[in-house]
Amino acid sequence: MLKRNPTTPKLSKGFVRSFILGITAFSTVFAASMAAFSLARAETNVEAADLPWAGEEEVFAGGDELSCVITSASLTDSAEAIGVRFASKLIEAYPNGAMRNNVFVVPSDPEFNFDAVMAEATRRKDAEAEGGEPYVAQEFDAYVYRITYNNDEHVVVPSRISYGSYFVMNVTSIGENVCADNNGVLHYDGIEEIVIPKTITSIAPGALLEAPETLKILCEAPELTEVGEGEEAETLPTYGEDWTDANVEWEYTLTEDDEDSLDLRATLSKDFGVGADFILGYKASDIQAPAYLEYKMQEKQGEQWVTKPDVLFTEVPIVSTNNPYNAVGTQVGIDETTPFFNIPITSTTRVDLDSLVFHNLYSAKQEIVEGKITGRFIPDYEKDIRYAKPVNAVDYTPNFHQYFELKPDSFATIGKFFQFSVDFTRQAGTDGYGVYPYLASSAFKAQKAAIDKGDVQIRYQFTSLNQTNYRFTLERNGGTEVIEKGISTPISYFHVGMGTSRISFLVDLSDIDRFDSKDVRKVELCNFSIKADLYNKAKNSIIIKSEVITRFAELAVIPETHAMRHINVASVLVWTYVIYVVAFAALAVSYYFYAKRRFRNDEFRRVNTKRFVINALKNFLGFGLILSSILFIIARWGLMPTSVVVFNPMDAFVIVFTILGLIFFGFTIKNLVVSFKNARKRKEAIKLKLDQDVADDGTN
């Protein structure tokens, strides 16, 4: 009779049986769990409302007061996004790169606009580079608007200010009260001499009044005198009367330093202006002074776009996050602001950019409460209401479909988390370069050879995601409900590669009461931006000045007429566990009765019911942990992936179950090794009959 090997663990038989049982149950789970998938369809309809404006008599805000420029426009199937930059600032003159006394100049033409001039200059310079006519810098007349002290008592009024090789400002006159601040208070402190070159042909009355006795004005031009009969008239400046009460020295001879200060280069300021302060819309509980945009639509008739006569209005959005108003100006401390407008369109309509007019603009003044300045600004109702007509500086209006074509794939839900995936197919266009040559023609032409060789590639990425919203259109309670959710992510961009890329989005809708995925009719991506650039693969760097960012209004990533595969992740999990429990229980019970009959006469392999149940429960939980780890990994990266870095509810389960599953797997491997070692020793013992009782009969 065989004896039990004293080194063999008592649980080895039951463990091996349970291990085989667990593997068998585990292998049957996933194919059956796919039966939990279902289909869903999303449909909705969104209507846009026009905001009317009750107009009053308004005064035009000229380019020297308020720069207003259309900087961007883009199209999707349902909306046109338009960006308009408002700016009000002063220009500072720098002699030969070293800062001297600040002399601020303003173009004499109130319609002058920096962006329009730069766009025309850039176009001509590009034409010259392609073999066209040589570009000659445009020249404009300007006048001195302000003179301020800056650590130099000797002030030289410049005669020429150039902005690179693009254009030149010829300073020909001096305006009124040039040494006054924004509040009209004169400041001559620190200034002892002001040099006026002969290129200044006129000076406004009151230009330099109330000057101190110590101030000297040094004029290069001779004093204006009467010309007698028969004498040849001399071209002399017309300085008018009462322009100064300071001591004036005529026929002043410029020094070498003075000569160096005449021809200056401007700073990188993007506007010339007087620094006036404006409120561009104010919305608060105590003050309601919204600004409005007037516009007209164009309709496509054949190959022509025809402007419709209807005048439409929309409210200017408040873009400031700290104040209930938009404002620009010197005292306000904001040089520029750029509100965006999302105008509803159709496939046959678009906005006439030349029809834009802004209404209900106010001069800004400091808010004073109980004699104290609050630091905020309010509309100055005592001054005229203003209007502004923006300059159209848009060279090209791209359509989203020139970047990508979309094909919704599926959406998945678990609790109130909503995940959807969309295939983005990059558009190559007729020439293989897509829309990029239209966005940045200069950069493209300079790198075209490298692009063709494959050394440089055109890249697209969605950027500024923290400023992007999801818009859900729900159909429930007998009506349509629209809900917007912002994106909060530590990495506010993602790249879209060549060919077709599947992009996945995950949204937490836990703050929406009674959310049901069956109510979703449409999902849109709102206020998103796409950055296009040129990437040098060998140097792992972006080509300088190749980046172009285009903002879009809205995009239906799940259109209302599209049927998408709906994956209910909770159902997948539940059915998977149900199948696992049923399969494990069935196999455990079957194996129990089989082993009980098979080994009922085997003293060492006979089934111990209590021990079998304990081992089965341990393995049920252990293999359940491994199953849960694999299941949640599949759910995390297979059923609910996300291209945008946000919180994913699957992450915590993946971490916990993976750690516990690895611990159980480690014990499993250890017990298997011990069991196999013991089984091998048993076989060796049987073969050598080391554990048999053999009687010694005394024979050799």
XYZ file of C-alpha atoms in Angstrom:
700
model
C 0.000 0.000 0.000
C 1.202 3.508 -0.873
C 1.815 6.037 1.853
C 1.144 9.771 1.498
C 4.277 11.750 0.762
C 4.731 13.939 3.842
C 6.044 16.836 1.678
C 2.941 16.966 -0.501
C 0.586 19.873 0.438
C -2.927 18.822 1.307
C -4.423 21.359 -1.129
C -2.475 20.310 -4.189
C -5.171 18.093 -5.691
C -7.963 20.542 -5.113
C -5.850 23.432 -6.365
C -5.014 21.742 -9.637
C -8.630 20.802 -10.171
C -9.822 24.354 -9.418
C -7.116 25.840 -11.627
C -8.267 23.732 -14.569
C -11.839 24.697 -13.755
C -11.001 28.424 -13.658
C -9.136 28.361 -16.952
C -12.023 26.551 -18.616
C -14.578 29.082 -17.337
C -12.343 32.045 -18.168
C -11.882 30.961 -21.782
C -15.649 30.967 -22.432
C -16.398 34.502 -21.174
C -15.503 37.100 -23.787
C -17.165 35.734 -26.896
C -20.511 35.503 -25.108
C -20.146 38.946 -23.525
C -20.252 40.677 -26.920
C -23.973 39.908 -27.092
C -24.515 42.886 -24.761
C -23.919 45.462 -27.568
C -26.861 47.439 -28.994
C -27.585 50.130 -31.635
C -28.692 53.752 -31.164
C -29.615 56.633 -33.435
C -29.105 60.356 -32.660
C -31.325 63.043 -34.143
C -31.904 66.716 -33.289
C -32.481 70.182 -34.646
C -30.843 73.442 -33.481
C -32.283 76.878 -34.231
C -30.350 80.168 -33.925
C -31.978 83.374 -32.692
C -31.139 86.860 -34.006
C -30.674 89.627 -31.459
C -32.303 92.936 -32.587
C -30.667 96.311 -31.921
C -32.496 99.590 -31.379
C -30.169 102.083 -33.037
C -29.487 105.668 -32.034
C -27.611 108.463 -33.760
C -23.985 107.406 -33.785
C -20.610 108.949 -34.672
C -17.975 107.031 -36.616
C -14.925 105.902 -34.622
C -12.028 106.549 -37.004
C -8.958 104.431 -37.435
C -6.881 106.811 -35.326
C -9.245 106.212 -32.398
C -10.271 102.578 -32.763
C -8.714 99.985 -35.031
C -11.277 97.402 -36.122
C -10.086 94.545 -38.336
C -11.588 91.238 -39.484
C -8.677 88.916 -38.790
C -10.147 85.492 -39.530
C -13.113 83.641 -41.007
C -13.837 79.926 -41.392
C -16.735 77.708 -42.445
C -18.429 74.512 -41.356
C -21.706 73.060 -42.592
C -23.751 75.039 -40.081
C -21.804 78.124 -38.978
C -19.242 80.708 -40.019
C -16.701 81.795 -37.396
C -15.506 85.395 -37.688
C -12.770 86.956 -35.555
C -12.606 90.755 -35.223
C -9.744 92.503 -33.469
C -10.382 95.835 -31.751
C -7.308 97.838 -30.783
C -6.474 101.259 -29.405
C -2.889 102.123 -28.572
C -0.114 104.622 -29.072
C 2.957 104.101 -31.200
C 6.374 104.748 -29.674
C 9.291 106.043 -31.727
C 12.756 104.618 -31.092
C 15.815 106.371 -32.587
C 18.309 103.843 -33.992
C 17.198 101.109 -31.630
C 17.871 103.094 -28.417
C 14.892 104.489 -26.547
C 14.852 108.272 -26.211
C 12.064 110.640 -25.308
C 8.819 109.097 -26.437
C 7.245 110.784 -29.428
C 3.873 109.338 -30.384
C 2.590 109.815 -33.907
C -0.766 109.174 -35.571
C -1.477 108.826 -39.298
C -3.146 111.905 -40.725
C -5.631 109.729 -42.595
C -8.269 108.561 -40.058
C -9.011 105.544 -42.296
C -5.454 104.243 -41.992
C -5.297 100.670 -40.725
C -2.179 98.716 -39.915
C -3.474 95.282 -40.927
C -4.751 96.431 -44.294
C -1.483 98.225 -45.069
C 0.615 95.271 -43.963
C -1.505 92.849 -45.981
C -1.040 94.923 -49.128
C 2.689 95.343 -48.466
C 3.099 91.601 -47.890
C 1.219 90.821 -51.103
C 3.473 93.124 -53.106
C 6.652 91.778 -51.498
C 5.554 88.207 -52.284
C 4.869 89.248 -55.878
C 8.354 90.758 -56.062
C 9.873 87.510 -54.781
C 8.098 85.672 -57.597
C 9.584 87.942 -60.243
C 7.093 90.808 -60.163
C 7.723 94.524 -59.920
C 10.154 95.705 -57.212
C 8.334 96.700 -54.052
C 8.651 100.286 -52.884
C 7.593 100.969 -49.298
C 4.313 102.865 -49.072
C 4.483 106.316 -47.486
C 1.871 107.994 -45.305
C 1.665 111.414 -43.630
C 1.477 111.545 -39.854
C 1.301 114.125 -37.080
C 2.762 114.259 -33.572
C 0.059 113.343 -31.098
C 1.999 113.300 -27.831
C 5.445 114.004 -26.394
C 6.451 112.533 -23.031
C 9.592 112.776 -20.913
C 11.856 109.748 -20.645
C 15.172 110.546 -18.971
C 16.346 112.984 -21.641
C 15.798 116.735 -21.470
C 16.526 117.156 -25.193
C 13.523 116.025 -27.305
C 13.812 115.692 -31.100
C 10.632 115.462 -33.157
C 11.283 112.812 -35.830
C 10.696 113.492 -39.489
C 10.436 109.895 -40.672
C 9.358 106.670 -38.963
C 9.707 103.390 -40.840
C 8.088 100.075 -40.091
C 10.713 97.711 -41.423
C 10.618 97.664 -45.218
C 6.819 97.667 -45.325
C 5.798 101.325 -45.021
C 6.983 104.752 -43.860
C 5.319 107.489 -41.792
C 6.394 111.020 -42.826
C 5.835 113.300 -39.838
C 4.663 116.653 -41.265
C 2.735 118.363 -38.460
C 2.205 118.687 -34.716
C -1.219 118.406 -33.113
C -2.793 120.230 -30.152
C -1.637 119.908 -26.528
C 1.011 117.327 -27.346
C 2.390 117.394 -23.799
C -0.974 116.616 -22.188
C -1.827 113.238 -20.660
C -5.017 111.258 -21.196
C -6.884 113.527 -18.804
C -5.782 116.681 -20.602
C -3.252 117.707 -17.920
C -0.053 119.251 -19.317
C 3.289 117.765 -18.256
C 6.541 119.479 -19.258
C 8.489 118.165 -16.257
C 11.983 117.112 -17.251
C 11.818 118.493 -20.793
C 14.158 121.459 -21.392
C 14.446 121.543 -25.197
C 12.217 120.459 -28.072
C 13.794 120.314 -31.536
C 11.404 120.797 -34.492
C 12.904 119.875 -37.900
C 12.059 121.751 -41.073
C 10.008 118.788 -42.331
C 7.286 119.920 -39.908
C 5.252 122.191 -42.160
C 2.379 122.998 -39.778
C 1.743 123.230 -36.058
C -1.754 123.346 -34.580
C -2.801 126.245 -32.328
C -2.186 125.407 -28.695
C 0.330 122.722 -29.522
C 2.831 123.745 -26.833
C 1.013 126.278 -24.657
C 1.606 126.926 -20.944
C 5.192 125.868 -21.318
C 7.567 126.835 -18.479
C 10.052 129.677 -18.988
C 12.905 127.196 -18.891
C 11.607 125.346 -21.970
C 13.304 126.167 -25.293
C 11.850 125.303 -28.668
C 14.531 124.945 -31.345
C 13.141 125.277 -34.889
C 15.309 124.255 -37.822
C 13.032 126.263 -40.152
C 13.333 130.061 -40.380
C 10.748 132.305 -38.767
C 7.800 133.190 -40.999
C 8.230 136.772 -42.346
C 6.367 138.947 -44.762
C 7.584 139.049 -48.354
C 7.762 142.471 -50.045
C 6.701 143.296 -53.571
C 9.103 142.151 -56.243
C 10.886 139.797 -53.913
C 10.953 136.063 -54.640
C 8.652 134.206 -52.282
C 10.266 131.494 -50.163
C 8.462 128.276 -49.180
C 8.136 128.559 -45.432
C 6.273 126.529 -42.843
C 2.881 127.772 -41.699
C 2.976 127.409 -37.947
C -0.097 129.534 -37.340
C -0.715 131.624 -34.225
C -0.609 130.945 -30.510
C 0.957 127.529 -30.868
C 3.423 128.158 -27.989
C 4.346 130.657 -25.312
C 7.821 129.207 -24.846
C 11.083 130.762 -26.024
C 11.543 129.899 -29.724
C 14.964 129.843 -31.411
C 14.663 129.981 -35.194
C 17.112 128.678 -37.803
C 18.482 126.159 -35.340
C 21.310 124.012 -36.700
C 20.814 120.315 -36.024
C 23.616 118.484 -34.255
C 24.847 115.041 -35.309
C 22.771 113.421 -32.538
C 19.746 115.394 -33.717
C 20.259 114.108 -37.258
C 20.381 110.525 -35.941
C 17.079 111.054 -34.183
C 15.167 112.169 -37.261
C 14.932 108.839 -39.055
C 13.457 106.272 -36.669
C 12.119 102.746 -36.634
C 8.784 101.985 -35.018
C 8.288 99.434 -32.277
C 6.387 96.244 -32.981
C 3.125 97.985 -32.114
C 0.439 96.745 -34.522
C -1.597 99.925 -34.609
C -1.204 103.650 -34.836
C -3.686 105.468 -32.656
C -4.321 108.042 -29.964
C -4.951 105.475 -27.246
C -8.618 106.373 -26.811
C -10.607 104.268 -24.348
C -13.700 102.391 -25.511
C -16.330 100.104 -24.017
C -17.249 97.436 -26.573
C -20.247 95.990 -24.802
C -21.210 96.069 -21.122
C -23.507 93.561 -19.404
C -24.026 93.707 -15.658
C -26.952 93.817 -13.258
C -26.755 97.615 -12.991
C -25.523 98.477 -16.496
C -26.839 97.088 -19.774
C -25.016 98.534 -22.770
C -24.419 95.635 -25.163
C -22.621 96.219 -28.439
C -24.064 94.743 -31.617
C -22.739 93.484 -34.910
C -24.711 94.305 -38.035
C -24.243 92.002 -41.007
C -25.798 90.717 -44.199
C -25.852 87.260 -45.724
C -24.789 86.174 -49.183
C -26.604 83.499 -51.141
C -25.061 81.335 -53.826
C -26.826 81.718 -57.152
C -25.115 79.585 -59.747
C -21.414 80.414 -59.502
C -22.020 83.870 -57.974
C -22.488 84.962 -54.373
C -25.221 87.599 -54.153
C -25.707 89.778 -51.043
C -29.240 89.631 -49.657
C -30.915 92.924 -48.614
C -31.954 91.760 -45.133
C -29.981 93.386 -42.285
C -29.266 91.113 -39.321
C -27.833 91.792 -35.866
C -26.068 89.753 -33.224
C -24.761 90.745 -29.820
C -21.027 91.156 -29.259
C -19.956 88.515 -26.679
C -18.125 89.575 -23.527
C -14.666 88.012 -23.827
C -13.208 89.352 -20.574
C -13.126 86.840 -17.720
C -12.550 89.482 -15.020
C -14.962 92.251 -15.960
C -18.533 92.431 -17.303
C -17.363 94.393 -20.339
C -14.988 94.465 -23.286
C -12.663 97.455 -23.293
C -9.559 98.758 -25.055
C -7.460 101.868 -24.621
C -4.536 103.461 -22.834
C -6.167 104.053 -19.453
C -8.024 100.758 -19.606
C -4.642 99.087 -19.966
C -5.753 96.721 -22.731
C -4.250 97.261 -26.168
C -6.543 94.900 -28.032
C -9.307 92.324 -27.715
C -10.653 89.817 -30.226
C -14.247 88.626 -29.890
C -15.429 85.807 -32.152
C -18.831 85.494 -33.778
C -20.511 82.246 -34.753
C -23.050 83.064 -37.449
C -25.488 80.308 -38.536
C -25.221 79.474 -42.256
C -26.298 76.781 -44.703
C -24.556 75.104 -47.609
C -25.731 77.937 -49.909
C -25.248 80.950 -47.624
C -22.370 82.768 -45.981
C -21.688 86.136 -44.315
C -20.838 89.158 -46.451
C -17.679 90.256 -44.610
C -17.792 93.692 -46.230
C -21.202 94.374 -44.665
C -20.051 94.214 -41.024
C -20.708 97.263 -38.821
C -20.422 97.502 -35.023
C -22.940 99.597 -33.106
C -23.510 100.940 -29.611
C -19.855 101.545 -28.730
C -19.135 103.955 -25.863
C -16.192 105.978 -24.679
C -14.890 104.563 -21.402
C -14.416 106.411 -18.151
C -13.252 105.304 -14.740
C -15.927 104.199 -12.303
C -16.034 106.342 -9.153
C -18.035 105.176 -6.141
C -18.318 107.490 -3.119
C -15.405 109.533 -4.386
C -13.118 106.534 -4.817
C -11.859 105.063 -8.081
C -12.849 101.398 -8.224
C -10.372 100.403 -10.938
C -13.197 99.457 -13.311
C -14.522 101.361 -16.294
C -18.072 102.238 -17.314
C -19.674 103.757 -20.437
C -19.427 107.540 -20.664
C -23.000 108.421 -21.592
C -22.125 112.114 -21.918
C -20.140 111.444 -25.071
C -21.396 110.367 -28.475
C -22.303 106.764 -29.120
C -19.890 105.405 -31.720
C -19.965 102.876 -34.517
C -17.089 101.178 -36.313
C -16.751 99.523 -39.698
C -14.025 96.872 -39.711
C -11.388 96.514 -42.394
C -11.520 93.113 -44.074
C -7.999 91.662 -43.831
C -9.028 88.046 -44.534
C -7.194 86.627 -47.546
C -8.750 83.161 -47.476
C -11.735 81.574 -45.734
C -11.138 77.837 -45.252
C -13.842 75.217 -44.931
C -13.452 72.427 -42.367
C -13.994 69.848 -45.102
C -10.762 71.039 -46.717
C -9.017 69.642 -43.618
C -10.965 66.466 -42.846
C -14.000 64.399 -43.704
C -15.780 62.778 -40.761
C -17.406 59.387 -40.313
C -18.961 58.719 -36.882
C -18.125 55.200 -35.699
C -19.705 54.389 -32.344
C -20.523 55.712 -28.919
C -20.287 54.029 -25.542
C -21.782 54.820 -22.150
C -21.293 53.767 -18.575
C -23.261 55.588 -15.915
C -23.204 59.238 -16.961
C -19.950 59.023 -18.905
C -20.457 59.367 -22.654
C -17.734 58.299 -25.097
C -17.858 58.596 -28.872
C -15.406 57.837 -31.668
C -15.166 59.535 -35.049
C -12.962 58.691 -38.036
C -11.130 61.773 -39.347
C -9.900 61.330 -42.929
C -7.338 63.931 -43.904
C -8.046 65.654 -47.209
C -5.184 65.863 -49.694
C -6.901 68.134 -52.224
C -6.245 68.065 -55.937
C -2.504 68.687 -55.592
C -1.844 66.451 -52.578
C -1.057 69.283 -50.182
C -4.542 69.883 -48.816
C -5.562 73.315 -47.613
C -2.152 74.362 -46.247
C -0.873 76.225 -49.370
C -3.903 78.524 -49.107
C -3.301 79.183 -45.420
C 0.430 79.950 -45.520
C 1.509 80.397 -49.105
C 4.928 81.917 -48.294
C 5.958 79.147 -45.890
C 4.654 76.495 -48.283
C 6.540 77.878 -51.285
C 9.755 78.104 -49.275
C 9.474 74.463 -48.109
C 7.745 72.845 -51.088
C 10.875 71.043 -52.284
C 11.514 69.620 -48.792
C 7.858 68.562 -48.545
C 8.091 66.739 -51.867
C 11.256 64.953 -50.710
C 9.585 63.913 -47.452
C 11.989 65.839 -45.212
C 9.217 68.196 -44.095
C 5.616 67.213 -43.498
C 2.387 69.166 -43.118
C 0.832 68.536 -39.699
C -2.600 69.274 -38.264
C -3.528 69.318 -34.609
C -6.587 70.306 -32.635
C -5.455 72.945 -30.160
C -6.754 75.176 -27.335
C -9.073 72.378 -26.183
C -9.706 74.081 -22.839
C -11.595 76.750 -24.791
C -13.654 74.148 -26.642
C -17.156 72.951 -25.702
C -19.279 69.908 -26.405
C -22.877 70.709 -27.310
C -25.423 67.930 -26.709
C -28.877 68.168 -28.214
C -31.267 65.984 -26.226
C -34.833 65.085 -27.060
C -36.732 64.415 -23.863
C -39.732 65.519 -21.831
C -41.577 66.177 -25.046
C -39.114 68.803 -26.264
C -35.535 69.586 -27.307
C -32.883 70.488 -24.758
C -29.396 71.814 -25.577
C -26.566 71.336 -23.063
C -22.970 72.553 -23.367
C -20.015 71.030 -21.527
C -16.529 72.491 -21.422
C -13.335 70.478 -21.803
C -10.880 70.425 -18.912
C -7.601 68.766 -19.819
C -3.938 69.181 -18.789
C -2.887 68.607 -22.417
C -4.965 70.918 -24.585
C -4.179 69.426 -27.997
C -4.029 66.231 -29.989
C -2.534 65.437 -33.399
C -4.379 63.971 -36.358
C -2.150 61.848 -38.555
C -2.093 61.084 -42.258
C -4.850 59.050 -43.859
C -7.687 58.114 -41.503
C -7.383 58.526 -37.738
C -9.952 57.426 -35.191
C -10.410 60.204 -32.642
C -12.246 59.414 -29.406
C -13.859 61.809 -26.954
C -15.029 61.158 -23.385
C -17.481 63.465 -21.589
C -18.548 63.452 -17.943
C -22.291 64.234 -17.850
C -22.785 63.451 -14.163
C -24.171 66.951 -13.529
C -27.068 66.401 -15.957
C -30.230 65.190 -14.273
C -31.635 61.901 -15.561
C -29.205 61.656 -18.461
C -30.011 58.827 -20.852
C -27.936 58.141 -23.947
C -31.134 57.281 -25.816
C -32.100 60.969 -25.582
C -28.997 62.149 -27.500
C -29.911 63.415 -30.959
C -26.783 65.335 -31.948
C -23.316 66.101 -30.557
C -21.298 69.092 -31.742
C -17.777 70.313 -31.119
C -17.921 74.095 -30.572
C -15.271 76.848 -30.638
C -12.408 74.550 -31.585
C -9.172 75.457 -33.348
C -6.931 73.586 -35.767
C -3.242 74.415 -36.011
C -1.440 73.659 -39.256
C 2.347 73.759 -39.400
C 5.407 72.386 -41.193
C 7.453 69.845 -39.259
C 11.102 69.017 -39.979
C 11.405 65.326 -39.106
C 15.213 65.204 -39.135
C 15.572 68.177 -36.771
C 12.437 67.323 -34.771
C 11.336 70.941 -34.946
C 8.631 73.159 -36.410
C 9.572 75.418 -39.306
C 9.632 79.036 -38.138
C 6.618 81.118 -39.208
C 4.816 78.102 -40.616
C 2.091 77.872 -37.956
C -1.444 78.888 -38.862
C -4.303 78.545 -36.363
C -7.876 78.543 -37.651
C -10.820 78.731 -35.283
C -14.121 77.069 -36.200
C -17.562 77.748 -34.762
C -19.226 74.349 -34.518
C -19.026 70.900 -36.036
C -21.551 68.065 -35.833
C -19.358 65.097 -34.863
C -22.503 63.021 -34.298
C -25.066 64.309 -36.831
C -28.750 63.942 -36.113
C -29.361 61.608 -39.060
C -26.553 59.152 -38.413
C -27.133 55.680 -36.893
C -24.204 54.688 -34.687
C -23.320 51.498 -32.880
C -24.084 51.951 -29.171
C -21.984 50.075 -26.646
C -23.438 49.947 -23.149
C -20.278 49.279 -21.171
C -22.185 48.581 -17.955
C -24.190 45.888 -19.729
C -21.003 44.378 -21.144
C -19.496 44.220 -17.654
C -22.625 42.826 -16.037
C -23.174 40.155 -18.688
C -19.518 39.206 -18.601
C -19.647 38.633 -14.843
C -22.957 36.776 -15.117
C -21.489 34.487 -17.764
C -18.358 34.004 -15.659
C -20.342 33.123 -12.517
C -22.641 30.730 -14.362
C -19.779 29.087 -16.269
C -17.592 28.728 -13.178
C -20.474 27.389 -11.076
C -21.520 24.911 -13.762
C -18.007 23.644 -14.244
C -17.353 23.501 -10.495
C -20.500 21.498 -9.778
C -19.911 19.191 -12.736
C -16.333 18.565 -11.764
C -17.328 18.008 -8.132
C -19.736 15.155 -8.981
C -17.355 13.725 -11.550
C -14.442 13.671 -9.107
C -16.635 12.356 -6.304
C -17.612 9.319 -8.411
C -14.259 8.887 -10.094
C -12.165 8.844 -6.907
C -14.632 7.489 -4.343
C -12.467 4.389 -3.775
C -9.120 6.239 -3.888
C -8.017 6.962 -0.327
C -5.649 9.724 -1.379
C -7.687 11.370 -4.180
C -11.103 11.098 -2.625
C -12.991 14.448 -2.734
C -13.302 16.331 0.535
C -16.419 18.476 0.069
C -15.436 21.212 2.506
C -11.910 21.514 1.092
C -13.261 21.470 -2.483
C -15.689 24.330 -1.748
C -12.980 26.433 -0.094
C -10.569 25.913 -2.993
C -13.301 26.614 -5.543
C -14.247 29.892 -3.830
C -10.607 30.992 -3.636
C -10.060 30.303 -7.306
C -13.398 31.862 -8.204
C -12.308 35.116 -6.569
C -8.756 34.895 -7.885
C -9.661 34.226 -11.490
C -12.392 36.839 -11.104
C -9.680 39.397 -10.278
C -7.670 38.428 -13.347
C -10.819 38.519 -15.450
C -11.706 41.961 -14.028
C -8.240 43.300 -14.799
C -8.358 42.124 -18.409
C -11.982 43.156 -18.773
C -11.402 46.717 -17.555
C -8.243 47.052 -19.646
C -10.329 46.129 -22.688
C -13.061 48.513 -21.559
C -10.531 51.325 -20.995
C -8.653 51.110 -24.271
C -11.116 49.209 -26.428
C -14.613 50.338 -25.473
C -13.980 53.758 -23.895
C -10.714 55.139 -25.309
C -10.119 58.899 -25.456
C -7.784 61.005 -27.589
C -8.282 63.945 -25.225
C -6.522 63.528 -21.887
C -9.375 63.594 -19.336
C -10.467 61.545 -16.323
C -11.553 58.066 -17.382
C -13.656 56.103 -14.851
C -12.020 52.866 -16.028
C -8.545 53.918 -14.851
C -9.092 53.275 -11.134
C -10.578 49.831 -11.780
C -7.707 48.914 -14.112
C -5.140 49.826 -11.467
C -6.863 48.068 -8.541
C -7.818 44.873 -10.359
C -4.464 44.629 -12.128
C -2.546 44.833 -8.844
C -4.795 42.285 -7.110
C -4.820 40.056 -10.181
C -1.023 40.069 -10.354
C -0.817 39.134 -6.663
C -3.184 36.203 -7.197
C -1.377 35.210 -10.377
C 1.891 35.149 -8.438
C 0.433 32.839 -5.793
C -1.048 30.703 -8.551
C 2.319 30.218 -10.232
C 3.947 29.458 -6.880
C 1.354 26.806 -6.001
C 1.572 25.273 -9.462
C 5.332 24.950 -9.160
C 5.005 23.332 -5.748
C 2.300 20.966 -7.021
C 4.330 19.873 -10.012
C 7.423 19.324 -7.851
C 5.433 17.201 -5.433
C 3.866 15.219 -8.265
C 7.299 14.520 -9.706
C 8.630 13.374 -6.343
C 5.624 11.111 -5.940
C 6.285 9.463 -9.297
C 9.918 8.974 -8.389
C 8.910 7.482 -5.040
C 6.510 5.062 -6.700
C 9.080 4.039 -9.249
C 11.735 3.387 -6.610
C 9.140 1.929 -4.219
C 10.584 4.072 -1.462
C 7.279 4.383 0.335
C 6.161 0.731 0.122
C 6.291 -1.616 3.079
C 8.577 -4.377 1.762
C 9.372 -7.219 4.120
C 13.006 -8.259 4.371
C 13.108 -12.074 3.835
C 16.856 -12.301 4.469
C 17.760 -13.328 0.928
C 20.291 -11.607 -1.276
